């Protein structure tokens, strides 16, 4: 109902209350004579709900004047000659239409009152659940608020090193400028870093008053550098999607978006990726210096070239690009922890990947407080943690001396509802130890040891200290626990490797009881987020522990978008964003063809060098592998293919040449394992179980092969051999 009507309803309720009080006063007064008069219309004041005519207002005024003992409320009344005439006519009698209108008004009032009553008496259980959800979300948002001052590494370095850092930066810039000047303005035979930066002469021409200089200084995410090229973002932007995200109250969803120009650049970039030539991407990036996918891909190239500085510089430039297009509302909500980005949008995934790489680079630089703030940033915009940054957060919180914040995070629903939350809480004793809470640290360590005995058994081994009885010999129960254990030890071993932590660990392990770990909660399933984290960490021992179907058979899987969600889960805004899946499908077909050709050549060579007994042994072994119940369908397909090639069932023709109907002894166009059989000529299957010599030449019917002992051919005949003379043949033999 409209606000105006609600106000009139409240006025009428006040009128009814005053009228009831007046009636009670009349009953109590015995001296006053009882005057019989028409009962005033109590609902006439609601006529405004039916349309608000002036006639109804005048009628209400007249009727309320007749009730002498009832105080008259102030009611709006417009006086005009026309209304006075209508009032005199309406004074004689009420029409049926007026009575019907009053009944409709009464029905409307009853309906509103009933709605208000239902609203007041709604389900209290639902209210409690909604309130709990809102409180949980609010608590997490408060913990993950982003402080933009902590996002810039230079602020932490100034705090650590003071004015010395400014002198070091100036010296570094002078060396870079000198190096570029020595290589000349032509920029020939320069390194990758020089090629992708602005020459010193251009920097001097631009000076400090250019508009781009202001953009460099005011970016919310990254402090820009003068060596970066001056260019626009070429169509990258940010939009606001909805006022909610996954049912979370009080949050707003945003998304990065591409216009037609940027979308065309994405299509060109995907085409360059298929060329497998890194220099083509470098040239493309020099032309479009703020294309995010190219920045991430070339950063990977620089890392492989062992140029860590350039790799970090390109990742910072990518984040600088996102900061240029971010909305003010998005930045404001980051400060409140109420901004969200959907990982299923390909445009947003580039930001998550750049953020992960930034955290990794900051850890290598030793700026742990800045790295922690970026980890909070990435986790704040998506609580599902698509890149597994929680694996970093407990390490960074200890190194950045944010123990109090980390303890609050461990007590929040974010960790309580997380499958791997126990592994994050394993670092909780170090946080309490940092706050000088020795008793709390000991209790937390004992609890963690009894919950994860296999983890602390591996930690004792990694620290090269004697393993106490409570955890001695305890191994992970399955592959999932083995992966999470290796990951934790790989990341957290160094923060435990100090005298205070080792003393706490040993004391708690001796006090802990030896538990039946098979009665503990089941291990968490390895998530795709953990697989992405391990893939980007690129540690062979960890990568071998990830389930093969998640890591090694993922398609598509590119450095600019590693292990994306399934195609059907993505939210595509243009057909161009589907190209990585098309590239992966085409590349898979080409890869199968290449593997097919290589396998055929290798098996032909092996078959030519084996005698019949050796061949039988290889075929029997391959058939045993096919019957292995632990082998998956892909492995069985490969071994079936090998058997077909070695037994000759993969080639057209046979011992008797072409069979009836013009078809050779062939098992079909597509061989087991998925390879297409594109061999039109080759060696036939002569059913070697019944024949003395299964190896016959099919290249030329005039050639005859010389067989050695046991039916083994001396060498493979060629067309040139047919032209050899008898003397040449004897000499060759």
PDB file of N, CA, C and O in Angstrom, residues 477-509:
ATOM      1  N   UNK A 477      45.599 -42.141   5.388  1.00  0.00           N
ATOM      2  CA  UNK A 477      44.713 -43.273   5.123  1.00  0.00           C
ATOM      3  C   UNK A 477      44.400 -43.463   3.652  1.00  0.00           C
ATOM      4  O   UNK A 477      44.028 -44.554   3.233  1.00  0.00           O
ATOM      5  N   UNK A 478      44.498 -42.394   2.851  1.00  0.00           N
ATOM      6  CA  UNK A 478      44.189 -42.505   1.423  1.00  0.00           C
ATOM      7  C   UNK A 478      44.984 -41.448   0.670  1.00  0.00           C
ATOM      8  O   UNK A 478      45.780 -40.688   1.249  1.00  0.00           O
ATOM      9  N   UNK A 479      44.784 -41.411  -0.639  1.00  0.00           N
ATOM     10  CA  UNK A 479      45.542 -40.487  -1.492  1.00  0.00           C
ATOM     11  C   UNK A 479      45.186 -39.035  -1.215  1.00  0.00           C
ATOM     12  O   UNK A 479      46.044 -38.144  -1.338  1.00  0.00           O
ATOM     13  N   UNK A 480      43.923 -38.766  -0.865  1.00  0.00           N
ATOM     14  CA  UNK A 480      43.524 -37.388  -0.579  1.00  0.00           C
ATOM     15  C   UNK A 480      44.278 -36.844   0.632  1.00  0.00           C
ATOM     16  O   UNK A 480      44.810 -35.724   0.603  1.00  0.00           O
ATOM     17  N   UNK A 481      44.341 -37.647   1.703  1.00  0.00           N
ATOM     18  CA  UNK A 481      45.083 -37.212   2.881  1.00  0.00           C
ATOM     19  C   UNK A 481      46.572 -37.093   2.594  1.00  0.00           C
ATOM     20  O   UNK A 481      47.251 -36.202   3.133  1.00  0.00           O
ATOM     21  N   UNK A 482      47.082 -37.970   1.741  1.00  0.00           N
ATOM     22  CA  UNK A 482      48.498 -37.886   1.386  1.00  0.00           C
ATOM     23  C   UNK A 482      48.809 -36.576   0.673  1.00  0.00           C
ATOM     24  O   UNK A 482      49.833 -35.926   0.944  1.00  0.00           O
ATOM     25  N   UNK A 483      47.913 -36.144  -0.236  1.00  0.00           N
ATOM     26  CA  UNK A 483      48.136 -34.889  -0.949  1.00  0.00           C
ATOM     27  C   UNK A 483      48.077 -33.695   0.001  1.00  0.00           C
ATOM     28  O   UNK A 483      48.956 -32.815  -0.033  1.00  0.00           O
ATOM     29  N   UNK A 484      47.057 -33.635   0.854  1.00  0.00           N
ATOM     30  CA  UNK A 484      46.930 -32.501   1.775  1.00  0.00           C
ATOM     31  C   UNK A 484      48.092 -32.468   2.770  1.00  0.00           C
ATOM     32  O   UNK A 484      48.549 -31.388   3.163  1.00  0.00           O
ATOM     33  N   UNK A 485      48.582 -33.639   3.167  1.00  0.00           N
ATOM     34  CA  UNK A 485      49.725 -33.694   4.077  1.00  0.00           C
ATOM     35  C   UNK A 485      50.983 -33.171   3.398  1.00  0.00           C
ATOM     36  O   UNK A 485      51.724 -32.352   3.959  1.00  0.00           O
ATOM     37  N   UNK A 486      51.247 -33.630   2.188  1.00  0.00           N
ATOM     38  CA  UNK A 486      52.424 -33.153   1.452  1.00  0.00           C
ATOM     39  C   UNK A 486      52.344 -31.657   1.184  1.00  0.00           C
ATOM     40  O   UNK A 486      53.355 -30.946   1.279  1.00  0.00           O
ATOM     41  N   UNK A 487      51.156 -31.172   0.868  1.00  0.00           N
ATOM     42  CA  UNK A 487      50.995 -29.747   0.582  1.00  0.00           C
ATOM     43  C   UNK A 487      51.260 -28.908   1.826  1.00  0.00           C
ATOM     44  O   UNK A 487      51.944 -27.869   1.754  1.00  0.00           O
ATOM     45  N   UNK A 488      50.731 -29.342   2.969  1.00  0.00           N
ATOM     46  CA  UNK A 488      50.937 -28.572   4.204  1.00  0.00           C
ATOM     47  C   UNK A 488      52.416 -28.559   4.584  1.00  0.00           C
ATOM     48  O   UNK A 488      52.974 -27.500   4.923  1.00  0.00           O
ATOM     49  N   UNK A 489      53.060 -29.715   4.549  1.00  0.00           N
ATOM     50  CA  UNK A 489      54.473 -29.786   4.936  1.00  0.00           C
ATOM     51  C   UNK A 489      55.326 -28.963   3.978  1.00  0.00           C
ATOM     52  O   UNK A 489      56.270 -28.278   4.391  1.00  0.00           O
ATOM     53  N   UNK A 490      54.985 -29.001   2.693  1.00  0.00           N
ATOM     54  CA  UNK A 490      55.737 -28.235   1.691  1.00  0.00           C
ATOM     55  C   UNK A 490      55.673 -26.732   1.967  1.00  0.00           C
ATOM     56  O   UNK A 490      56.677 -26.021   1.810  1.00  0.00           O
ATOM     57  N   UNK A 491      54.521 -26.243   2.414  1.00  0.00           N
ATOM     58  CA  UNK A 491      54.343 -24.811   2.618  1.00  0.00           C
ATOM     59  C   UNK A 491      54.713 -24.358   4.028  1.00  0.00           C
ATOM     60  O   UNK A 491      55.265 -23.261   4.208  1.00  0.00           O
ATOM     61  N   UNK A 492      54.400 -25.165   5.043  1.00  0.00           N
ATOM     62  CA  UNK A 492      54.490 -24.713   6.432  1.00  0.00           C
ATOM     63  C   UNK A 492      55.714 -25.215   7.173  1.00  0.00           C
ATOM     64  O   UNK A 492      55.904 -24.859   8.348  1.00  0.00           O
ATOM     65  N   UNK A 493      56.533 -26.007   6.538  1.00  0.00           N
ATOM     66  CA  UNK A 493      57.676 -26.585   7.250  1.00  0.00           C
ATOM     67  C   UNK A 493      58.589 -25.498   7.828  1.00  0.00           C
ATOM     68  O   UNK A 493      59.055 -25.606   8.972  1.00  0.00           O
ATOM     69  N   UNK A 494      58.821 -24.434   7.085  1.00  0.00           N
ATOM     70  CA  UNK A 494      59.773 -23.410   7.519  1.00  0.00           C
ATOM     71  C   UNK A 494      59.285 -22.623   8.733  1.00  0.00           C
ATOM     72  O   UNK A 494      60.101 -22.197   9.562  1.00  0.00           O
ATOM     73  N   UNK A 495      57.969 -22.391   8.851  1.00  0.00           N
ATOM     74  CA  UNK A 495      57.497 -21.601   9.996  1.00  0.00           C
ATOM     75  C   UNK A 495      57.509 -22.423  11.285  1.00  0.00           C
ATOM     76  O   UNK A 495      57.440 -21.851  12.379  1.00  0.00           O
ATOM     77  N   UNK A 496      57.597 -23.742  11.175  1.00  0.00           N
ATOM     78  CA  UNK A 496      57.737 -24.595  12.361  1.00  0.00           C
ATOM     79  C   UNK A 496      59.201 -24.806  12.729  1.00  0.00           C
ATOM     80  O   UNK A 496      59.494 -25.316  13.820  1.00  0.00           O
ATOM     81  N   UNK A 497      60.088 -24.451  11.847  1.00  0.00           N
ATOM     82  CA  UNK A 497      61.508 -24.764  12.036  1.00  0.00           C
ATOM     83  C   UNK A 497      62.208 -23.656  12.833  1.00  0.00           C
ATOM     84  O   UNK A 497      63.032 -22.912  12.314  1.00  0.00           O
ATOM     85  N   UNK A 498      61.842 -23.529  14.095  1.00  0.00           N
ATOM     86  CA  UNK A 498      62.510 -22.617  15.020  1.00  0.00           C
ATOM     87  C   UNK A 498      62.435 -23.234  16.411  1.00  0.00           C
ATOM     88  O   UNK A 498      61.559 -24.059  16.689  1.00  0.00           O
ATOM     89  N   UNK A 499      63.341 -22.888  17.307  1.00  0.00           N
ATOM     90  CA  UNK A 499      63.404 -23.570  18.615  1.00  0.00           C
ATOM     91  C   UNK A 499      62.104 -23.531  19.405  1.00  0.00           C
ATOM     92  O   UNK A 499      61.699 -24.540  20.000  1.00  0.00           O
ATOM     93  N   UNK A 500      61.439 -22.372  19.438  1.00  0.00           N
ATOM     94  CA  UNK A 500      60.207 -22.273  20.229  1.00  0.00           C
ATOM     95  C   UNK A 500      59.123 -23.189  19.668  1.00  0.00           C
ATOM     96  O   UNK A 500      58.417 -23.878  20.427  1.00  0.00           O
ATOM     97  N   UNK A 501      58.962 -23.194  18.345  1.00  0.00           N
ATOM     98  CA  UNK A 501      57.923 -24.032  17.732  1.00  0.00           C
ATOM     99  C   UNK A 501      58.246 -25.513  17.884  1.00  0.00           C
ATOM    100  O   UNK A 501      57.350 -26.334  18.158  1.00  0.00           O
ATOM    101  N   UNK A 502      59.512 -25.889  17.727  1.00  0.00           N
ATOM    102  CA  UNK A 502      59.887 -27.301  17.864  1.00  0.00           C
ATOM    103  C   UNK A 502      59.679 -27.772  19.303  1.00  0.00           C
ATOM    104  O   UNK A 502      59.200 -28.891  19.547  1.00  0.00           O
ATOM    105  N   UNK A 503      60.016 -26.924  20.269  1.00  0.00           N
ATOM    106  CA  UNK A 503      59.797 -27.286  21.673  1.00  0.00           C
ATOM    107  C   UNK A 503      58.312 -27.483  21.964  1.00  0.00           C
ATOM    108  O   UNK A 503      57.914 -28.448  22.636  1.00  0.00           O
ATOM    109  N   UNK A 504      57.476 -26.574  21.440  1.00  0.00           N
ATOM    110  CA  UNK A 504      56.027 -26.712  21.621  1.00  0.00           C
ATOM    111  C   UNK A 504      55.519 -27.976  20.959  1.00  0.00           C
ATOM    112  O   UNK A 504      54.706 -28.712  21.534  1.00  0.00           O
ATOM    113  N   UNK A 505      56.007 -28.250  19.770  1.00  0.00           N
ATOM    114  CA  UNK A 505      55.546 -29.420  19.017  1.00  0.00           C
ATOM    115  C   UNK A 505      55.907 -30.707  19.745  1.00  0.00           C
ATOM    116  O   UNK A 505      55.077 -31.623  19.880  1.00  0.00           O
ATOM    117  N   UNK A 506      57.125 -30.789  20.244  1.00  0.00           N
ATOM    118  CA  UNK A 506      57.568 -32.000  20.937  1.00  0.00           C
ATOM    119  C   UNK A 506      56.806 -32.202  22.244  1.00  0.00           C
ATOM    120  O   UNK A 506      56.372 -33.319  22.573  1.00  0.00           O
ATOM    121  N   UNK A 507      56.630 -31.139  23.000  1.00  0.00           N
ATOM    122  CA  UNK A 507      55.917 -31.231  24.274  1.00  0.00           C
ATOM    123  C   UNK A 507      54.465 -31.656  24.062  1.00  0.00           C
ATOM    124  O   UNK A 507      53.941 -32.509  24.791  1.00  0.00           O
ATOM    125  N   UNK A 508      53.814 -31.064  23.053  1.00  0.00           N
ATOM    126  CA  UNK A 508      52.409 -31.413  22.798  1.00  0.00           C
ATOM    127  C   UNK A 508      52.277 -32.843  22.300  1.00  0.00           C
ATOM    128  O   UNK A 508      51.332 -33.559  22.673  1.00  0.00           O
ATOM    129  N   UNK A 509      53.202 -33.290  21.458  1.00  0.00           N
ATOM    130  CA  UNK A 509      53.125 -34.658  20.938  1.00  0.00           C
ATOM    131  C   UNK A 509      53.334 -35.689  22.040  1.00  0.00           C
ATOM    132  O   UNK A 509      52.704 -36.761  22.037  1.00  0.00           O
TER     133      UNK A 509
END
